[in-house]
mmCIF file of C-alpha atoms in Angstrom:
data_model
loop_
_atom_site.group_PDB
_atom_site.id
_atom_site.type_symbol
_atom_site.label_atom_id
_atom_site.label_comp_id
_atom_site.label_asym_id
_atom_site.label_seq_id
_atom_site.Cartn_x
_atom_site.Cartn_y
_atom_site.Cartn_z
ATOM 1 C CA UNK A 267 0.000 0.000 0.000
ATOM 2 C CA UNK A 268 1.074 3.841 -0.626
ATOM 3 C CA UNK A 269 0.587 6.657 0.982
ATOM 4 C CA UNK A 270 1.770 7.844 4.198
ATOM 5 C CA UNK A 271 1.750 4.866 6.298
ATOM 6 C CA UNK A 272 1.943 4.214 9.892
ATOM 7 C CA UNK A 273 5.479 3.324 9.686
ATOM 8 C CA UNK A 274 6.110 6.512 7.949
ATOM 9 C CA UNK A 275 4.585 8.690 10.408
ATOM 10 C CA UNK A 276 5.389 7.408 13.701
ATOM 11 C CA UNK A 277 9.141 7.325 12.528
ATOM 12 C CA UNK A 278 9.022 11.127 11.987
ATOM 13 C CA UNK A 279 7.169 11.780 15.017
ATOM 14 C CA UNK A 280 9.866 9.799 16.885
ATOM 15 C CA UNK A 281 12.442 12.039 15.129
ATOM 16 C CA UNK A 282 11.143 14.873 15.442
ATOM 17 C CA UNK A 283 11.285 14.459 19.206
ATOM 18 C CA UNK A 284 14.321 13.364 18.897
ATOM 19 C CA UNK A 285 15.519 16.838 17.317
ATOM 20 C CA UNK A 286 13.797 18.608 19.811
ATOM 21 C CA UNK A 287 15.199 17.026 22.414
ATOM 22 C CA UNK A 288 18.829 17.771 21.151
ATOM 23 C CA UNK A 289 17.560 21.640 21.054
ATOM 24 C CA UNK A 290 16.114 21.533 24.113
ATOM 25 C CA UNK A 291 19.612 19.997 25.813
ATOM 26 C CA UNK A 292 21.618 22.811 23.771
ATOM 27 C CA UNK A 293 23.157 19.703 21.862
ATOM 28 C CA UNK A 294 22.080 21.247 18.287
ATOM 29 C CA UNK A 295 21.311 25.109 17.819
ATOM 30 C CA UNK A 296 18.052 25.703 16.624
ATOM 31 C CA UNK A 297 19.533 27.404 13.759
ATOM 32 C CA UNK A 298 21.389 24.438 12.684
ATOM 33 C CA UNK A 299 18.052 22.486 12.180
ATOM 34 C CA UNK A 300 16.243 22.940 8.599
ATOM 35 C CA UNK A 301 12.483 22.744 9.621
ATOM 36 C CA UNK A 302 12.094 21.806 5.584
ATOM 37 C CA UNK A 303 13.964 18.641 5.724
ATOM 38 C CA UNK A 304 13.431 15.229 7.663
ATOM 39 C CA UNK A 305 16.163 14.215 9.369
ATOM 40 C CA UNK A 306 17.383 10.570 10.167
ATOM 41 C CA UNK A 307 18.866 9.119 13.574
ATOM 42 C CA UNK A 308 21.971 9.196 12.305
ATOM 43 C CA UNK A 309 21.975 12.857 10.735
ATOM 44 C CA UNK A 310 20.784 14.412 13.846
ATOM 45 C CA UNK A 311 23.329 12.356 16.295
ATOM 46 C CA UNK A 312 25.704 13.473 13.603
ATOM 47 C CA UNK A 313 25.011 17.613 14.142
ATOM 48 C CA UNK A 314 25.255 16.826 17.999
ATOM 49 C CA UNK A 315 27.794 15.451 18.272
ATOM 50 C CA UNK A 316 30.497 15.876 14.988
ATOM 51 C CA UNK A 317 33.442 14.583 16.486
ATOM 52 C CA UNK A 318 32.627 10.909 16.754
ATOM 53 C CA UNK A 319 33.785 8.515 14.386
ATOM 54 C CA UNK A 320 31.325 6.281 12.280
ATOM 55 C CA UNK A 321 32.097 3.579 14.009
ATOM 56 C CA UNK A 322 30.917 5.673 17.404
ATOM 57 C CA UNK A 323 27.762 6.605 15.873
ATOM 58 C CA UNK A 324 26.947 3.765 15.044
ATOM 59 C CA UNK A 325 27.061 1.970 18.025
ATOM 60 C CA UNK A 326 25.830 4.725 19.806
ATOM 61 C CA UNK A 327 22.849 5.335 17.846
ATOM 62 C CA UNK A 328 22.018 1.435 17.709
ATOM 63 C CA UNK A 329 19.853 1.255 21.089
ATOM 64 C CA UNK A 330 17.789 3.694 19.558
ATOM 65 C CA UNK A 331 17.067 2.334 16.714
ATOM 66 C CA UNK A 332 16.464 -0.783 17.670
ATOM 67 C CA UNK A 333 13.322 0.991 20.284
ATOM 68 C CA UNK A 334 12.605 2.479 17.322
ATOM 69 C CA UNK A 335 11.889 -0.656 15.936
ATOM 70 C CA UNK A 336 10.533 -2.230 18.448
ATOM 71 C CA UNK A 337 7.908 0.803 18.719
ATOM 72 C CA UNK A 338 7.651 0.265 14.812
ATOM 73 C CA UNK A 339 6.693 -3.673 15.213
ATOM 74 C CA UNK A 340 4.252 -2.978 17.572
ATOM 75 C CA UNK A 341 2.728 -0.301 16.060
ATOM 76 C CA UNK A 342 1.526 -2.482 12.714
ATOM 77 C CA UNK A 343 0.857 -5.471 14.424
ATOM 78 C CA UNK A 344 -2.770 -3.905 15.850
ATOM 79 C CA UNK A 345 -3.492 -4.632 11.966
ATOM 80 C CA UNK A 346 -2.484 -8.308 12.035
ATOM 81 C CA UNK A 347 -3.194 -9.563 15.774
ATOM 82 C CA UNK A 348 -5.898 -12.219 15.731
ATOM 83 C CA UNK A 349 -7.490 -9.735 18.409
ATOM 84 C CA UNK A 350 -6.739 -6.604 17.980
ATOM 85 C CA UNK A 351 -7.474 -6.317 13.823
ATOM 86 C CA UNK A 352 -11.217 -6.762 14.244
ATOM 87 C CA UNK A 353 -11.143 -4.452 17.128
ATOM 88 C CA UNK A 354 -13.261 -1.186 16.670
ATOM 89 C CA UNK A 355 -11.886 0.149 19.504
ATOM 90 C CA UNK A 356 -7.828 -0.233 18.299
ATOM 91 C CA UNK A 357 -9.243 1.551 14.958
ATOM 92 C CA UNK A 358 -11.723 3.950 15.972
ATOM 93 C CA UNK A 359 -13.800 1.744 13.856
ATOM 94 C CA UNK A 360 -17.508 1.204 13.884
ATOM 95 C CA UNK A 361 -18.220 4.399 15.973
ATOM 96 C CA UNK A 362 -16.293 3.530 18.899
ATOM 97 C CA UNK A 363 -14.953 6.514 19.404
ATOM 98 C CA UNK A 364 -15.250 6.813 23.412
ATOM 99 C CA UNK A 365 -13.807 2.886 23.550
ATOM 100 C CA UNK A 366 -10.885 4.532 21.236
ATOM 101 C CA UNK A 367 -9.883 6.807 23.416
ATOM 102 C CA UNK A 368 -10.242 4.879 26.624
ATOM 103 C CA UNK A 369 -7.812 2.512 24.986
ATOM 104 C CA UNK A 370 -5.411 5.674 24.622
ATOM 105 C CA UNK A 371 -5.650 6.709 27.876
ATOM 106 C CA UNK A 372 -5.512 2.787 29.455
ATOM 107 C CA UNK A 373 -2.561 2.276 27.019
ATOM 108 C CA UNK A 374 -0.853 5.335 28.416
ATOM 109 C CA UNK A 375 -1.151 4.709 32.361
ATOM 110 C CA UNK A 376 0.355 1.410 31.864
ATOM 111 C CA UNK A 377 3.346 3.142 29.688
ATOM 112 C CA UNK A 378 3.697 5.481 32.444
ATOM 113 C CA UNK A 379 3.383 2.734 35.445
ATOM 114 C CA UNK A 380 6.042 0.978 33.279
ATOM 115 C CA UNK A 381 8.389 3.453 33.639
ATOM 116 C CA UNK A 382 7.756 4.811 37.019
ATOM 117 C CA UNK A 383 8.045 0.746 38.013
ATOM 118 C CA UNK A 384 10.918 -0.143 40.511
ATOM 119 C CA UNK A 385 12.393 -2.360 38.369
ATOM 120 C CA UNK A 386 11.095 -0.960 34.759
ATOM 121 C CA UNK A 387 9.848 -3.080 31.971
ATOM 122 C CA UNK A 388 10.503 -0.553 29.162
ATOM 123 C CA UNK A 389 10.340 -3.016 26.105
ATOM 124 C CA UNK A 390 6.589 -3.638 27.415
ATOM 125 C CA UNK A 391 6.548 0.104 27.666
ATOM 126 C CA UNK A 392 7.816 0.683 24.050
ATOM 127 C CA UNK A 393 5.609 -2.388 23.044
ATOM 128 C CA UNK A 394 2.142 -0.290 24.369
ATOM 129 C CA UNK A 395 3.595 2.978 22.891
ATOM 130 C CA UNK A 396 3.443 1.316 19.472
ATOM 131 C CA UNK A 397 0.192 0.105 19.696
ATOM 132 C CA UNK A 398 -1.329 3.481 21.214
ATOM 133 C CA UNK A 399 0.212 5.358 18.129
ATOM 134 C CA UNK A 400 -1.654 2.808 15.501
ATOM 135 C CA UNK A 401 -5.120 3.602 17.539
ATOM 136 C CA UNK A 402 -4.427 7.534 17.027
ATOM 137 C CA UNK A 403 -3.194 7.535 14.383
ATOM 138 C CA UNK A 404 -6.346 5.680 13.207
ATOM 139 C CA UNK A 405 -8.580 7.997 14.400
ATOM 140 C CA UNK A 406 -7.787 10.701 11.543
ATOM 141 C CA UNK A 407 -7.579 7.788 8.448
ATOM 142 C CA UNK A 408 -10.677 5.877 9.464
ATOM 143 C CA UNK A 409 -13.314 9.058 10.718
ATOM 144 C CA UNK A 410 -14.704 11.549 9.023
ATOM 145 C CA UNK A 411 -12.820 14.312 10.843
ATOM 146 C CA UNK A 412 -11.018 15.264 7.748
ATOM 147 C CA UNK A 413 -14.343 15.607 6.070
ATOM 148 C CA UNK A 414 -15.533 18.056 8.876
ATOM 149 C CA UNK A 415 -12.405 20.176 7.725
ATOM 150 C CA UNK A 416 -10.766 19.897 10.660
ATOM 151 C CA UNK A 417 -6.887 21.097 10.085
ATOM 152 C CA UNK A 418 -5.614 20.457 13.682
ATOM 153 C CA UNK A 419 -5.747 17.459 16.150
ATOM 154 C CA UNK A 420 -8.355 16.440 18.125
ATOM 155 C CA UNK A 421 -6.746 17.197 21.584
ATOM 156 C CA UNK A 422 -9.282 15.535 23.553
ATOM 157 C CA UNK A 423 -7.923 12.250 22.542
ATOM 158 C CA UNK A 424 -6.686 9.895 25.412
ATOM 159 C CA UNK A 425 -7.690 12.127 27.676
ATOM 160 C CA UNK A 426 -11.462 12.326 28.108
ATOM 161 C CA UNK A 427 -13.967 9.479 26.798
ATOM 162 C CA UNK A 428 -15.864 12.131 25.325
ATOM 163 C CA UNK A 429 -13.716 13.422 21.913
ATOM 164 C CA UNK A 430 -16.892 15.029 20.290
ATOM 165 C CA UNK A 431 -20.372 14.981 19.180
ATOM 166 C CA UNK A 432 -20.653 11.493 17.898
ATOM 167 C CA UNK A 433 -24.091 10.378 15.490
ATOM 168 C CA UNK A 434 -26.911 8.960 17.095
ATOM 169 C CA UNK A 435 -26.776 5.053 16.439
ATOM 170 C CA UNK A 436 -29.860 5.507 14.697
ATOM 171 C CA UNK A 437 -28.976 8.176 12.956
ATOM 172 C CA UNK A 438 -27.820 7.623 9.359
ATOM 173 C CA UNK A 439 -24.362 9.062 8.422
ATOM 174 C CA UNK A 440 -23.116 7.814 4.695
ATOM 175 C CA UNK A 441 -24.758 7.842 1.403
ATOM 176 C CA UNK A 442 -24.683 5.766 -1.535
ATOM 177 C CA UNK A 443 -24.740 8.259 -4.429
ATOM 178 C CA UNK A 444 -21.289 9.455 -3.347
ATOM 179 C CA UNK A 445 -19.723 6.124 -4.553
ATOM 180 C CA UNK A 446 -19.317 5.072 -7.965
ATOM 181 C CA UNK A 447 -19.072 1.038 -8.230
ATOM 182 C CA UNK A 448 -15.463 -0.726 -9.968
ATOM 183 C CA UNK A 449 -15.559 -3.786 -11.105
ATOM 184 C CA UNK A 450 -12.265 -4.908 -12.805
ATOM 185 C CA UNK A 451 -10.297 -7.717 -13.594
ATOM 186 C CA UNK A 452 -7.476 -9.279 -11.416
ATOM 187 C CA UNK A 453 -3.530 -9.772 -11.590
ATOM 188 C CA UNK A 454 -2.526 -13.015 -10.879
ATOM 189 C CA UNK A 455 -0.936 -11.224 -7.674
ATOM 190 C CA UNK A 456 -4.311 -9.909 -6.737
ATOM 191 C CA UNK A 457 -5.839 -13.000 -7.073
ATOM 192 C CA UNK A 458 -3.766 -15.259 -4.910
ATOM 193 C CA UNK A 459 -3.241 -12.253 -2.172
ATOM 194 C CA UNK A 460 -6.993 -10.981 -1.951
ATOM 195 C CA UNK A 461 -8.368 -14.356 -3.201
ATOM 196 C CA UNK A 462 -10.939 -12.903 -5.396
ATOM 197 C CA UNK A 463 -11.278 -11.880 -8.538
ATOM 198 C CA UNK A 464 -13.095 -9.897 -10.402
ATOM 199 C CA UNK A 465 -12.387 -6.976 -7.766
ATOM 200 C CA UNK A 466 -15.111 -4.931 -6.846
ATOM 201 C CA UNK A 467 -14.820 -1.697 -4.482
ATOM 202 C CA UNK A 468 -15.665 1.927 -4.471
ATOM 203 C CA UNK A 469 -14.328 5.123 -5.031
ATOM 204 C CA UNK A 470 -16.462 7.666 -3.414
ATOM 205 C CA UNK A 471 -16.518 11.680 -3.000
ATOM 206 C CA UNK A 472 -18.572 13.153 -0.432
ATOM 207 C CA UNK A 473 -20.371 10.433 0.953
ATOM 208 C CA UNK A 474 -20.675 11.644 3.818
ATOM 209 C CA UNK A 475 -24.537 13.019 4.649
ATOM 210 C CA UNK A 476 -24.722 17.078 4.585
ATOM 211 C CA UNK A 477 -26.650 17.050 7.999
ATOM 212 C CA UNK A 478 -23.464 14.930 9.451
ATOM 213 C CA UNK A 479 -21.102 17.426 8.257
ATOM 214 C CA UNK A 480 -23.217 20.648 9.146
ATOM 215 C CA UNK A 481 -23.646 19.407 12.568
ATOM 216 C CA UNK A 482 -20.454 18.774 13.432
ATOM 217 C CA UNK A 483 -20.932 15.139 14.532
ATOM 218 C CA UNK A 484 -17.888 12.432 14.709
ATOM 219 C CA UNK A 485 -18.728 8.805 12.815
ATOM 220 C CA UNK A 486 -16.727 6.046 11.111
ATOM 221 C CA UNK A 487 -17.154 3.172 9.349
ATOM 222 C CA UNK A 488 -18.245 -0.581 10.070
ATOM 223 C CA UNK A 489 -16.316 -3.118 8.588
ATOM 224 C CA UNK A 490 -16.702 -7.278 8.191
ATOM 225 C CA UNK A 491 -15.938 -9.887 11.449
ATOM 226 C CA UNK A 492 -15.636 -7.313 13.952
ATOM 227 C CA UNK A 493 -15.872 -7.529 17.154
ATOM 228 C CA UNK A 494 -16.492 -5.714 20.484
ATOM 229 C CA UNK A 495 -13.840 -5.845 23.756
ATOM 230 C CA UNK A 496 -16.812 -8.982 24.992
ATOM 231 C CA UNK A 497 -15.699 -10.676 22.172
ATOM 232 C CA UNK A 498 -19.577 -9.933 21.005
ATOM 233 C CA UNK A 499 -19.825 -9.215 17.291
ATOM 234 C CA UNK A 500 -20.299 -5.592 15.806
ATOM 235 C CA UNK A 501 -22.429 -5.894 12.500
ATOM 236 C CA UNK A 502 -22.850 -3.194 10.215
ATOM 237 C CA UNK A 503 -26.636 -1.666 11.066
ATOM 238 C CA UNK A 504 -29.320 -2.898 8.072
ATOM 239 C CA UNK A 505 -32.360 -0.086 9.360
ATOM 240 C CA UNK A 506 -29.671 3.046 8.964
ATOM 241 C CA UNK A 507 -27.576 4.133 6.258
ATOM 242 C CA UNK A 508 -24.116 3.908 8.528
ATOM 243 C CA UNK A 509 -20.774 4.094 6.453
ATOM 244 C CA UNK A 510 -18.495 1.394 5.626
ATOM 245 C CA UNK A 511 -14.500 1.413 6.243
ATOM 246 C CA UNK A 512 -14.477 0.456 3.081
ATOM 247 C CA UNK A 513 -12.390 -1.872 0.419
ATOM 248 C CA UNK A 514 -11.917 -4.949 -1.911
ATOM 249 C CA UNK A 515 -11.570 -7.332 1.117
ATOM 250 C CA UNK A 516 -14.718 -5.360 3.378
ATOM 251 C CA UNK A 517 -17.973 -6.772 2.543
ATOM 252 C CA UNK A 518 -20.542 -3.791 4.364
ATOM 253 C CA UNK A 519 -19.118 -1.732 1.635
ATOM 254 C CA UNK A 520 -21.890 -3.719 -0.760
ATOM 255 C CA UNK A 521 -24.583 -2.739 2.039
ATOM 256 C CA UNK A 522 -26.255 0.319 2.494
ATOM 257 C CA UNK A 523 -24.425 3.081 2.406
ATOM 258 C CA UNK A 524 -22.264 1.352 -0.180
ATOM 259 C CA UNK A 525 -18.462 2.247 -0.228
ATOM 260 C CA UNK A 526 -16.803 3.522 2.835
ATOM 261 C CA UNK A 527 -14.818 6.395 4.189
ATOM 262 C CA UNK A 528 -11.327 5.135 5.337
ATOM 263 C CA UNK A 529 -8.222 6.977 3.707
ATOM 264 C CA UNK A 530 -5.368 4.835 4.520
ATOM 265 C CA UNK A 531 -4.242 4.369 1.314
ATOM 266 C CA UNK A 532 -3.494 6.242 -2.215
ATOM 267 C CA UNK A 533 -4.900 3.494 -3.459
ATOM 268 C CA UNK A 534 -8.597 3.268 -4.919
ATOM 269 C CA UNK A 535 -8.999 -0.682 -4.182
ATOM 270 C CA UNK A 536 -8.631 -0.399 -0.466
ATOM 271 C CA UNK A 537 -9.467 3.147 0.428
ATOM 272 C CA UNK A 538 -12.392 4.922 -1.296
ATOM 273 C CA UNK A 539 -12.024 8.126 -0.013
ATOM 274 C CA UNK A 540 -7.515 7.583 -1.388
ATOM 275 C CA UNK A 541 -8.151 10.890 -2.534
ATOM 276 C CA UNK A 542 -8.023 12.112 1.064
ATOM 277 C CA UNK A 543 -4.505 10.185 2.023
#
């Protein structure tokens, strides 16, 4: 998949802090930092500290990196744990917006009880900051707070169960004339990855309902085999036109409101709002 992935962003984020740290502890000048260009580990341990050798930065810089990657692991396993990948709650999924953030905020007292611990468990700690960054970082690809043109976070998250307005559950919150139907034929790839073929998805453009948008209410989209913390399912409503995630592989996207609303992607055949990535 393209686009800006979670990968992508939680390593800049990391980096970032990383930079400003440095700053903060007079190791770099501000000046010295170019706020156009993304730095790596190496680049910024290199402007802190210039007179080690390569063979000193890399073995100093090699604990960090490999948090880094354990952070990074973490982080896209939410997507492939038999548990957590039909969880609304680890996706902001489904409406579950005030189980969302109470996972944030759960997630972060045990990352801070890890570390305040007498005798600290800080891969744990990295392990939970991984998967707390998939969950927000969720909230913005799989809602519809892009669509409510929103251009800042949502600072309410993991901290408060209540992050917004949120549509009634009987209230319906996608439409199908937004979404134009694709049918097309498969790549031998596709077909042994996706196992199916034809593929059929949707590209949609403001699917969202006006009333939803005007009112400034919070909703996201149902997707297939879900399931709630219980272990109870979550089924796309059939009496209200709710939105779908959305893709080749989700089947709600074929029920009322057809097509979907998540913008992971760049591309069409899993995301139908891509042109929101």
């Amino acid at each position: 998949m393209t686009g800006v992935t979670h990968t992508e962003i939680t390593q800049q984020a990391f980096i970032r802090s990383l930079a400003r740290y440095f700053i903060d502890t007079h190791s770099i000048r501000h000046q010295e930092i170019n706020k156009n260009q993304e730095y790596t580990i190496d680049e910024l341990y290199r402007l802190a500290y210039p007179h080690w050798t390569t063979n000193q930065l890399q073995q100093r810089t090699y604990p960090l990196k490999s948090i880094l990657d354990t952070i990074l692991a973490e982080n896209g396993l939410v997507d492939f744990d038999a548990w957590t990948k039909k969880l609304p709650a680890a996706h902001f999924d489904s409406e579950a917006f005030s189980n969302g953030s109470r996972r944030i905020l759960q997630l972060r007292r045990q990352i801070i009880n890890d570390a305040r611990a007498k005798h600290k468990n800080l891969t744990e700690a990295r392990k939970r900051l991984g998967q707390l960054l998939h969950t927000l970082q969720d909230f913005y690809s799989h809602s519809n707070w892009i669509e409510l043109g929103k251009v800042s976070i949502n600072d309410r998250l993991g901290i408060d169960d209540n992050i917004g307005r949120v549509a009634a559950p009987n209230q319906s919150t996608c439409t199908s004339s937004g979404c134009l139907k694709i049918r097309v034929r498969c790549s031998f790839y596709q077909k042994i990855t996706l196992n199916r073929c034809p593929l059929e998805y949707y590209e949609c453009k403001n699917n969202i309902r006006p009333e939803i948008i005007a009112q400034g209410l919070l909703t996201s989209g149902y997707s297939s085999n879900q399931h709630n913390e219980n272990n109870d399912p979550v089924t796309k409503p059939i009496n209200v036109e709710k939105c779908s995630h959305g893709s080749v592989m989700d089947i709600t996207s074929h029920q009322p409101a057809i097509g979907g609303i998540n913008k992971d992607t760049t591309i069409p055949i899993y995301s139908p709002r891509f042109d929101l990535q």
